[in-house]
Amino acid sequence: MQAALDNQKDWNRAYIFDGSAKVLAKFGQISEQDLQVFTTAFNDKDTTFGNGLNVGGANYEVHRFYEEEGLIYGRTHSVDPQEGEGICLARVKQASSGQIVYAVITYRFPILSAKAVPDLQAFLSQHVASQ
């Protein structure tokens, strides 16, 4: 999984982790504290929309929350869209163990959620959910 993650060139940070925030694969920097909060992000839609998602003190406004699909995504607030950064948090169930596994990515312009989110879903389907 790590080698496949390292091949992702459109993301500037990516972490795959379990429900206890144990990192399974990664590149870039995201704190364990941020990962812990991500494991509860799907618990309450209103709280997640209200608080957004945070990485290293930067707040990402949540624009989409799809509990059934296991997807939450949004962007940092910026006057210039080219200066903002997107985020996607996803969760999937591993076929072999039944364990819930999370993934979070961040991405910068010109990559938008229309590309990043399906790419993350495909990555998780191939390298996590089917394992």
mmCIF file with all atom_site columns, N, CA and C in Angstrom, residues 10-15 17 29-30 34-35 37-38 41 48 51-65 71-77 84-90 103-109 111-114 116-117 120:
data_model
loop_
_atom_site.group_PDB
_atom_site.id
_atom_site.type_symbol
_atom_site.label_atom_id
_atom_site.label_alt_id
_atom_site.label_comp_id
_atom_site.label_asym_id
_atom_site.label_entity_id
_atom_site.label_seq_id
_atom_site.pdbx_PDB_ins_code
_atom_site.Cartn_x
_atom_site.Cartn_y
_atom_site.Cartn_z
_atom_site.occupancy
_atom_site.B_iso_or_equiv
_atom_site.pdbx_formal_charge
_atom_site.auth_seq_id
_atom_site.auth_comp_id
_atom_site.auth_asym_id
_atom_site.auth_atom_id
_atom_site.pdbx_PDB_model_num
ATOM 1   N N  . ASP A 1 10  ? -0.730  13.695 -7.435 1.00 0.00 ? 10  ASP A N  1
ATOM 2   C CA . ASP A 1 10  ? -1.672  14.806 -7.381 1.00 0.00 ? 10  ASP A CA 1
ATOM 3   C C  . ASP A 1 10  ? -2.003  15.243 -5.958 1.00 0.00 ? 10  ASP A C  1
ATOM 4   N N  . TRP A 1 11  ? -1.605  14.478 -4.975 1.00 0.00 ? 11  TRP A N  1
ATOM 5   C CA . TRP A 1 11  ? -1.902  14.791 -3.579 1.00 0.00 ? 11  TRP A CA 1
ATOM 6   C C  . TRP A 1 11  ? -0.644  15.321 -2.910 1.00 0.00 ? 11  TRP A C  1
ATOM 7   N N  . ASN A 1 12  ? -0.787  16.313 -2.029 1.00 0.00 ? 12  ASN A N  1
ATOM 8   C CA . ASN A 1 12  ? 0.412   16.795 -1.342 1.00 0.00 ? 12  ASN A CA 1
ATOM 9   C C  . ASN A 1 12  ? 0.549   16.222 0.058  1.00 0.00 ? 12  ASN A C  1
ATOM 10  N N  . ARG A 1 13  ? -0.504  15.599 0.581  1.00 0.00 ? 13  ARG A N  1
ATOM 11  C CA . ARG A 1 13  ? -0.440  14.823 1.835  1.00 0.00 ? 13  ARG A CA 1
ATOM 12  C C  . ARG A 1 13  ? -1.436  13.692 1.708  1.00 0.00 ? 13  ARG A C  1
ATOM 13  N N  . ALA A 1 14  ? -1.091  12.551 2.283  1.00 0.00 ? 14  ALA A N  1
ATOM 14  C CA . ALA A 1 14  ? -2.011  11.414 2.274  1.00 0.00 ? 14  ALA A CA 1
ATOM 15  C C  . ALA A 1 14  ? -1.676  10.495 3.439  1.00 0.00 ? 14  ALA A C  1
ATOM 16  N N  . TYR A 1 15  ? -2.687  10.121 4.194  1.00 0.00 ? 15  TYR A N  1
ATOM 17  C CA . TYR A 1 15  ? -2.527  9.187  5.311  1.00 0.00 ? 15  TYR A CA 1
ATOM 18  C C  . TYR A 1 15  ? -3.626  8.140  5.216  1.00 0.00 ? 15  TYR A C  1
ATOM 19  N N  . PHE A 1 17  ? -5.114  5.218  7.754  1.00 0.00 ? 17  PHE A N  1
ATOM 20  C CA . PHE A 1 17  ? -5.001  4.903  9.177  1.00 0.00 ? 17  PHE A CA 1
ATOM 21  C C  . PHE A 1 17  ? -6.248  4.178  9.663  1.00 0.00 ? 17  PHE A C  1
ATOM 22  N N  . GLN A 1 29  ? 2.886   15.498 6.191  1.00 0.00 ? 29  GLN A N  1
ATOM 23  C CA . GLN A 1 29  ? 2.792   15.604 7.645  1.00 0.00 ? 29  GLN A CA 1
ATOM 24  C C  . GLN A 1 29  ? 1.356   15.899 8.088  1.00 0.00 ? 29  GLN A C  1
ATOM 25  N N  . ILE A 1 30  ? 0.834   15.029 8.923  1.00 0.00 ? 30  ILE A N  1
ATOM 26  C CA . ILE A 1 30  ? -0.438  15.236 9.611  1.00 0.00 ? 30  ILE A CA 1
ATOM 27  C C  . ILE A 1 30  ? -0.241  14.672 11.009 1.00 0.00 ? 30  ILE A C  1
ATOM 28  N N  . ASP A 1 34  ? -4.656  15.279 14.891 1.00 0.00 ? 34  ASP A N  1
ATOM 29  C CA . ASP A 1 34  ? -5.588  15.517 13.785 1.00 0.00 ? 34  ASP A CA 1
ATOM 30  C C  . ASP A 1 34  ? -6.216  14.209 13.318 1.00 0.00 ? 34  ASP A C  1
ATOM 31  N N  . LEU A 1 35  ? -5.409  13.153 13.228 1.00 0.00 ? 35  LEU A N  1
ATOM 32  C CA . LEU A 1 35  ? -5.942  11.853 12.802 1.00 0.00 ? 35  LEU A CA 1
ATOM 33  C C  . LEU A 1 35  ? -7.000  11.350 13.783 1.00 0.00 ? 35  LEU A C  1
ATOM 34  N N  . VAL A 1 37  ? -9.066  13.071 15.576 1.00 0.00 ? 37  VAL A N  1
ATOM 35  C CA . VAL A 1 37  ? -10.310 13.808 15.342 1.00 0.00 ? 37  VAL A CA 1
ATOM 36  C C  . VAL A 1 37  ? -11.012 13.288 14.083 1.00 0.00 ? 37  VAL A C  1
ATOM 37  N N  . PHE A 1 38  ? -10.244 12.943 13.061 1.00 0.00 ? 38  PHE A N  1
ATOM 38  C CA . PHE A 1 38  ? -10.844 12.434 11.818 1.00 0.00 ? 38  PHE A CA 1
ATOM 39  C C  . PHE A 1 38  ? -11.631 11.150 12.053 1.00 0.00 ? 38  PHE A C  1
ATOM 40  N N  . ALA A 1 41  ? -15.173 12.128 12.791 1.00 0.00 ? 41  ALA A N  1
ATOM 41  C CA . ALA A 1 41  ? -15.812 13.114 11.915 1.00 0.00 ? 41  ALA A CA 1
ATOM 42  C C  . ALA A 1 41  ? -17.145 12.641 11.338 1.00 0.00 ? 41  ALA A C  1
ATOM 43  N N  . THR A 1 48  ? -19.409 18.337 12.256 1.00 0.00 ? 48  THR A N  1
ATOM 44  C CA . THR A 1 48  ? -18.344 18.342 11.253 1.00 0.00 ? 48  THR A CA 1
ATOM 45  C C  . THR A 1 48  ? -18.499 19.511 10.292 1.00 0.00 ? 48  THR A C  1
ATOM 46  N N  . ASN A 1 51  ? -17.518 22.678 12.489 1.00 0.00 ? 51  ASN A N  1
ATOM 47  C CA . ASN A 1 51  ? -16.104 22.795 12.857 1.00 0.00 ? 51  ASN A CA 1
ATOM 48  C C  . ASN A 1 51  ? -15.160 22.703 11.670 1.00 0.00 ? 51  ASN A C  1
ATOM 49  N N  . GLY A 1 52  ? -15.605 22.059 10.623 1.00 0.00 ? 52  GLY A N  1
ATOM 50  C CA . GLY A 1 52  ? -14.720 21.788 9.506  1.00 0.00 ? 52  GLY A CA 1
ATOM 51  C C  . GLY A 1 52  ? -13.724 20.701 9.874  1.00 0.00 ? 52  GLY A C  1
ATOM 52  N N  . LEU A 1 53  ? -12.733 20.514 9.040  1.00 0.00 ? 53  LEU A N  1
ATOM 53  C CA . LEU A 1 53  ? -11.633 19.576 9.281  1.00 0.00 ? 53  LEU A CA 1
ATOM 54  C C  . LEU A 1 53  ? -10.367 20.397 9.443  1.00 0.00 ? 53  LEU A C  1
ATOM 55  N N  . ASN A 1 54  ? -9.483  19.973 10.307 1.00 0.00 ? 54  ASN A N  1
ATOM 56  C CA . ASN A 1 54  ? -8.256  20.723 10.578 1.00 0.00 ? 54  ASN A CA 1
ATOM 57  C C  . ASN A 1 54  ? -7.028  19.860 10.373 1.00 0.00 ? 54  ASN A C  1
ATOM 58  N N  . VAL A 1 55  ? -6.028  20.461 9.752  1.00 0.00 ? 55  VAL A N  1
ATOM 59  C CA . VAL A 1 55  ? -4.723  19.827 9.583  1.00 0.00 ? 55  VAL A CA 1
ATOM 60  C C  . VAL A 1 55  ? -3.675  20.872 9.954  1.00 0.00 ? 55  VAL A C  1
ATOM 61  N N  . GLY A 1 56  ? -2.924  20.579 10.987 1.00 0.00 ? 56  GLY A N  1
ATOM 62  C CA . GLY A 1 56  ? -1.844  21.466 11.389 1.00 0.00 ? 56  GLY A CA 1
ATOM 63  C C  . GLY A 1 56  ? -2.276  22.889 11.675 1.00 0.00 ? 56  GLY A C  1
ATOM 64  N N  . GLY A 1 57  ? -3.478  23.048 12.193 1.00 0.00 ? 57  GLY A N  1
ATOM 65  C CA . GLY A 1 57  ? -3.980  24.379 12.519 1.00 0.00 ? 57  GLY A CA 1
ATOM 66  C C  . GLY A 1 57  ? -4.713  25.065 11.387 1.00 0.00 ? 57  GLY A C  1
ATOM 67  N N  . ALA A 1 58  ? -4.634  24.540 10.182 1.00 0.00 ? 58  ALA A N  1
ATOM 68  C CA . ALA A 1 58  ? -5.374  25.111 9.047  1.00 0.00 ? 58  ALA A CA 1
ATOM 69  C C  . ALA A 1 58  ? -6.776  24.511 9.030  1.00 0.00 ? 58  ALA A C  1
ATOM 70  N N  . ASN A 1 59  ? -7.778  25.363 8.892  1.00 0.00 ? 59  ASN A N  1
ATOM 71  C CA . ASN A 1 59  ? -9.158  24.908 8.871  1.00 0.00 ? 59  ASN A CA 1
ATOM 72  C C  . ASN A 1 59  ? -9.649  24.757 7.433  1.00 0.00 ? 59  ASN A C  1
ATOM 73  N N  . TYR A 1 60  ? -10.269 23.626 7.174  1.00 0.00 ? 60  TYR A N  1
ATOM 74  C CA . TYR A 1 60  ? -10.871 23.325 5.875  1.00 0.00 ? 60  TYR A CA 1
ATOM 75  C C  . TYR A 1 60  ? -12.383 23.327 6.056  1.00 0.00 ? 60  TYR A C  1
ATOM 76  N N  . GLU A 1 61  ? -13.077 24.212 5.352  1.00 0.00 ? 61  GLU A N  1
ATOM 77  C CA . GLU A 1 61  ? -14.532 24.238 5.405  1.00 0.00 ? 61  GLU A CA 1
ATOM 78  C C  . GLU A 1 61  ? -15.064 22.981 4.727  1.00 0.00 ? 61  GLU A C  1
ATOM 79  N N  . VAL A 1 62  ? -15.997 22.317 5.371  1.00 0.00 ? 62  VAL A N  1
ATOM 80  C CA . VAL A 1 62  ? -16.599 21.108 4.797  1.00 0.00 ? 62  VAL A CA 1
ATOM 81  C C  . VAL A 1 62  ? -17.738 21.532 3.873  1.00 0.00 ? 62  VAL A C  1
ATOM 82  N N  . HIS A 1 63  ? -17.665 21.086 2.617  1.00 0.00 ? 63  HIS A N  1
ATOM 83  C CA . HIS A 1 63  ? -18.694 21.397 1.627  1.00 0.00 ? 63  HIS A CA 1
ATOM 84  C C  . HIS A 1 63  ? -19.595 20.210 1.337  1.00 0.00 ? 63  HIS A C  1
ATOM 85  N N  . ARG A 1 64  ? -19.081 19.001 1.527  1.00 0.00 ? 64  ARG A N  1
ATOM 86  C CA . ARG A 1 64  ? -19.847 17.792 1.232  1.00 0.00 ? 64  ARG A CA 1
ATOM 87  C C  . ARG A 1 64  ? -19.632 16.771 2.334  1.00 0.00 ? 64  ARG A C  1
ATOM 88  N N  . PHE A 1 65  ? -20.728 16.107 2.715  1.00 0.00 ? 65  PHE A N  1
ATOM 89  C CA . PHE A 1 65  ? -20.697 15.076 3.753  1.00 0.00 ? 65  PHE A CA 1
ATOM 90  C C  . PHE A 1 65  ? -21.619 13.962 3.285  1.00 0.00 ? 65  PHE A C  1
ATOM 91  N N  . LEU A 1 71  ? -17.613 9.647  2.726  1.00 0.00 ? 71  LEU A N  1
ATOM 92  C CA . LEU A 1 71  ? -16.831 10.757 2.174  1.00 0.00 ? 71  LEU A CA 1
ATOM 93  C C  . LEU A 1 71  ? -17.178 12.080 2.846  1.00 0.00 ? 71  LEU A C  1
ATOM 94  N N  . ILE A 1 72  ? -16.154 12.843 3.178  1.00 0.00 ? 72  ILE A N  1
ATOM 95  C CA . ILE A 1 72  ? -16.300 14.220 3.642  1.00 0.00 ? 72  ILE A CA 1
ATOM 96  C C  . ILE A 1 72  ? -15.213 15.008 2.921  1.00 0.00 ? 72  ILE A C  1
ATOM 97  N N  . TYR A 1 73  ? -15.602 16.142 2.303  1.00 0.00 ? 73  TYR A N  1
ATOM 98  C CA . TYR A 1 73  ? -14.558 16.935 1.661  1.00 0.00 ? 73  TYR A CA 1
ATOM 99  C C  . TYR A 1 73  ? -14.894 18.416 1.635  1.00 0.00 ? 73  TYR A C  1
ATOM 100 N N  . GLY A 1 74  ? -13.840 19.211 1.428  1.00 0.00 ? 74  GLY A N  1
ATOM 101 C CA . GLY A 1 74  ? -13.981 20.656 1.422  1.00 0.00 ? 74  GLY A CA 1
ATOM 102 C C  . GLY A 1 74  ? -12.673 21.325 1.049  1.00 0.00 ? 74  GLY A C  1
ATOM 103 N N  . ARG A 1 75  ? -12.552 22.618 1.413  1.00 0.00 ? 75  ARG A N  1
ATOM 104 C CA . ARG A 1 75  ? -11.380 23.414 1.041  1.00 0.00 ? 75  ARG A CA 1
ATOM 105 C C  . ARG A 1 75  ? -11.064 24.435 2.123  1.00 0.00 ? 75  ARG A C  1
ATOM 106 N N  . THR A 1 76  ? -9.825  24.910 2.087  1.00 0.00 ? 76  THR A N  1
ATOM 107 C CA . THR A 1 76  ? -9.493  26.061 2.918  1.00 0.00 ? 76  THR A CA 1
ATOM 108 C C  . THR A 1 76  ? -10.141 27.283 2.287  1.00 0.00 ? 76  THR A C  1
ATOM 109 N N  . HIS A 1 77  ? -10.420 28.268 3.109  1.00 0.00 ? 77  HIS A N  1
ATOM 110 C CA . HIS A 1 77  ? -11.015 29.498 2.606  1.00 0.00 ? 77  HIS A CA 1
ATOM 111 C C  . HIS A 1 77  ? -9.913  30.379 2.043  1.00 0.00 ? 77  HIS A C  1
ATOM 112 N N  . GLY A 1 84  ? -6.125  28.172 -2.441 1.00 0.00 ? 84  GLY A N  1
ATOM 113 C CA . GLY A 1 84  ? -6.753  27.266 -1.486 1.00 0.00 ? 84  GLY A CA 1
ATOM 114 C C  . GLY A 1 84  ? -6.225  25.844 -1.605 1.00 0.00 ? 84  GLY A C  1
ATOM 115 N N  . GLU A 1 85  ? -6.578  25.039 -0.613 1.00 0.00 ? 85  GLU A N  1
ATOM 116 C CA . GLU A 1 85  ? -6.177  23.638 -0.599 1.00 0.00 ? 85  GLU A CA 1
ATOM 117 C C  . GLU A 1 85  ? -7.403  22.805 -0.277 1.00 0.00 ? 85  GLU A C  1
ATOM 118 N N  . GLY A 1 86  ? -7.575  21.716 -1.009 1.00 0.00 ? 86  GLY A N  1
ATOM 119 C CA . GLY A 1 86  ? -8.700  20.828 -0.777 1.00 0.00 ? 86  GLY A CA 1
ATOM 120 C C  . GLY A 1 86  ? -8.337  19.704 0.170  1.00 0.00 ? 86  GLY A C  1
ATOM 121 N N  . ILE A 1 87  ? -9.372  19.111 0.759  1.00 0.00 ? 87  ILE A N  1
ATOM 122 C CA . ILE A 1 87  ? -9.199  17.971 1.654  1.00 0.00 ? 87  ILE A CA 1
ATOM 123 C C  . ILE A 1 87  ? -10.307 16.962 1.377  1.00 0.00 ? 87  ILE A C  1
ATOM 124 N N  . CYS A 1 88  ? -9.977  15.700 1.510  1.00 0.00 ? 88  CYS A N  1
ATOM 125 C CA . CYS A 1 88  ? -10.983 14.641 1.444  1.00 0.00 ? 88  CYS A CA 1
ATOM 126 C C  . CYS A 1 88  ? -10.662 13.613 2.517  1.00 0.00 ? 88  CYS A C  1
ATOM 127 N N  . LEU A 1 89  ? -11.672 13.301 3.319  1.00 0.00 ? 89  LEU A N  1
ATOM 128 C CA . LEU A 1 89  ? -11.594 12.246 4.326  1.00 0.00 ? 89  LEU A CA 1
ATOM 129 C C  . LEU A 1 89  ? -12.539 11.146 3.878  1.00 0.00 ? 89  LEU A C  1
ATOM 130 N N  . ALA A 1 90  ? -12.029 9.934  3.831  1.00 0.00 ? 90  ALA A N  1
ATOM 131 C CA . ALA A 1 90  ? -12.848 8.802  3.392  1.00 0.00 ? 90  ALA A CA 1
ATOM 132 C C  . ALA A 1 90  ? -12.701 7.657  4.384  1.00 0.00 ? 90  ALA A C  1
ATOM 133 N N  . ALA A 1 103 ? -8.863  7.322  5.288  1.00 0.00 ? 103 ALA A N  1
ATOM 134 C CA . ALA A 1 103 ? -7.835  7.959  4.468  1.00 0.00 ? 103 ALA A CA 1
ATOM 135 C C  . ALA A 1 103 ? -8.137  9.446  4.424  1.00 0.00 ? 103 ALA A C  1
ATOM 136 N N  . VAL A 1 104 ? -7.096  10.235 4.485  1.00 0.00 ? 104 VAL A N  1
ATOM 137 C CA . VAL A 1 104 ? -7.244  11.675 4.309  1.00 0.00 ? 104 VAL A CA 1
ATOM 138 C C  . VAL A 1 104 ? -6.179  12.134 3.328  1.00 0.00 ? 104 VAL A C  1
ATOM 139 N N  . ILE A 1 105 ? -6.604  12.973 2.389  1.00 0.00 ? 105 ILE A N  1
ATOM 140 C CA . ILE A 1 105 ? -5.669  13.560 1.427  1.00 0.00 ? 105 ILE A CA 1
ATOM 141 C C  . ILE A 1 105 ? -5.893  15.063 1.403  1.00 0.00 ? 105 ILE A C  1
ATOM 142 N N  . THR A 1 106 ? -4.837  15.783 1.060  1.00 0.00 ? 106 THR A N  1
ATOM 143 C CA . THR A 1 106 ? -4.967  17.194 0.729  1.00 0.00 ? 106 THR A CA 1
ATOM 144 C C  . THR A 1 106 ? -4.390  17.376 -0.670 1.00 0.00 ? 106 THR A C  1
ATOM 145 N N  . TYR A 1 107 ? -4.888  18.397 -1.366 1.00 0.00 ? 107 TYR A N  1
ATOM 146 C CA . TYR A 1 107 ? -4.487  18.621 -2.756 1.00 0.00 ? 107 TYR A CA 1
ATOM 147 C C  . TYR A 1 107 ? -4.632  20.108 -3.072 1.00 0.00 ? 107 TYR A C  1
ATOM 148 N N  . ARG A 1 108 ? -3.818  20.556 -3.992 1.00 0.00 ? 108 ARG A N  1
ATOM 149 C CA . ARG A 1 108 ? -3.793  21.967 -4.370 1.00 0.00 ? 108 ARG A CA 1
ATOM 150 C C  . ARG A 1 108 ? -4.153  22.149 -5.834 1.00 0.00 ? 108 ARG A C  1
ATOM 151 N N  . PHE A 1 109 ? -4.606  23.332 -6.137 1.00 0.00 ? 109 PHE A N  1
ATOM 152 C CA . PHE A 1 109 ? -4.918  23.730 -7.504 1.00 0.00 ? 109 PHE A CA 1
ATOM 153 C C  . PHE A 1 109 ? -3.713  23.421 -8.404 1.00 0.00 ? 109 PHE A C  1
ATOM 154 N N  . ILE A 1 111 ? -5.575  20.687 -9.062 1.00 0.00 ? 111 ILE A N  1
ATOM 155 C CA . ILE A 1 111 ? -6.375  19.517 -8.702 1.00 0.00 ? 111 ILE A CA 1
ATOM 156 C C  . ILE A 1 111 ? -7.597  19.986 -7.913 1.00 0.00 ? 111 ILE A C  1
ATOM 157 N N  . LEU A 1 112 ? -8.757  19.530 -8.308 1.00 0.00 ? 112 LEU A N  1
ATOM 158 C CA . LEU A 1 112 ? -10.013 19.871 -7.642 1.00 0.00 ? 112 LEU A CA 1
ATOM 159 C C  . LEU A 1 112 ? -10.667 18.593 -7.128 1.00 0.00 ? 112 LEU A C  1
ATOM 160 N N  . SER A 1 113 ? -11.699 18.770 -6.317 1.00 0.00 ? 113 SER A N  1
ATOM 161 C CA . SER A 1 113 ? -12.382 17.605 -5.748 1.00 0.00 ? 113 SER A CA 1
ATOM 162 C C  . SER A 1 113 ? -12.950 16.690 -6.830 1.00 0.00 ? 113 SER A C  1
ATOM 163 N N  . ALA A 1 114 ? -13.332 17.246 -7.972 1.00 0.00 ? 114 ALA A N  1
ATOM 164 C CA . ALA A 1 114 ? -13.882 16.434 -9.063 1.00 0.00 ? 114 ALA A CA 1
ATOM 165 C C  . ALA A 1 114 ? -12.890 15.369 -9.537 1.00 0.00 ? 114 ALA A C  1
ATOM 166 N N  . ALA A 1 116 ? -9.804  14.624 -7.376 1.00 0.00 ? 116 ALA A N  1
ATOM 167 C CA . ALA A 1 116 ? -9.181  14.034 -6.186 1.00 0.00 ? 116 ALA A CA 1
ATOM 168 C C  . ALA A 1 116 ? -10.069 13.007 -5.498 1.00 0.00 ? 116 ALA A C  1
ATOM 169 N N  . VAL A 1 117 ? -11.358 13.302 -5.364 1.00 0.00 ? 117 VAL A N  1
ATOM 170 C CA . VAL A 1 117 ? -12.256 12.393 -4.643 1.00 0.00 ? 117 VAL A CA 1
ATOM 171 C C  . VAL A 1 117 ? -12.397 11.053 -5.365 1.00 0.00 ? 117 VAL A C  1
ATOM 172 N N  . LEU A 1 120 ? -9.187  9.095  -4.977 1.00 0.00 ? 120 LEU A N  1
ATOM 173 C CA . LEU A 1 120 ? -9.050  8.486  -3.647 1.00 0.00 ? 120 LEU A CA 1
ATOM 174 C C  . LEU A 1 120 ? -9.959  7.266  -3.515 1.00 0.00 ? 120 LEU A C  1
#
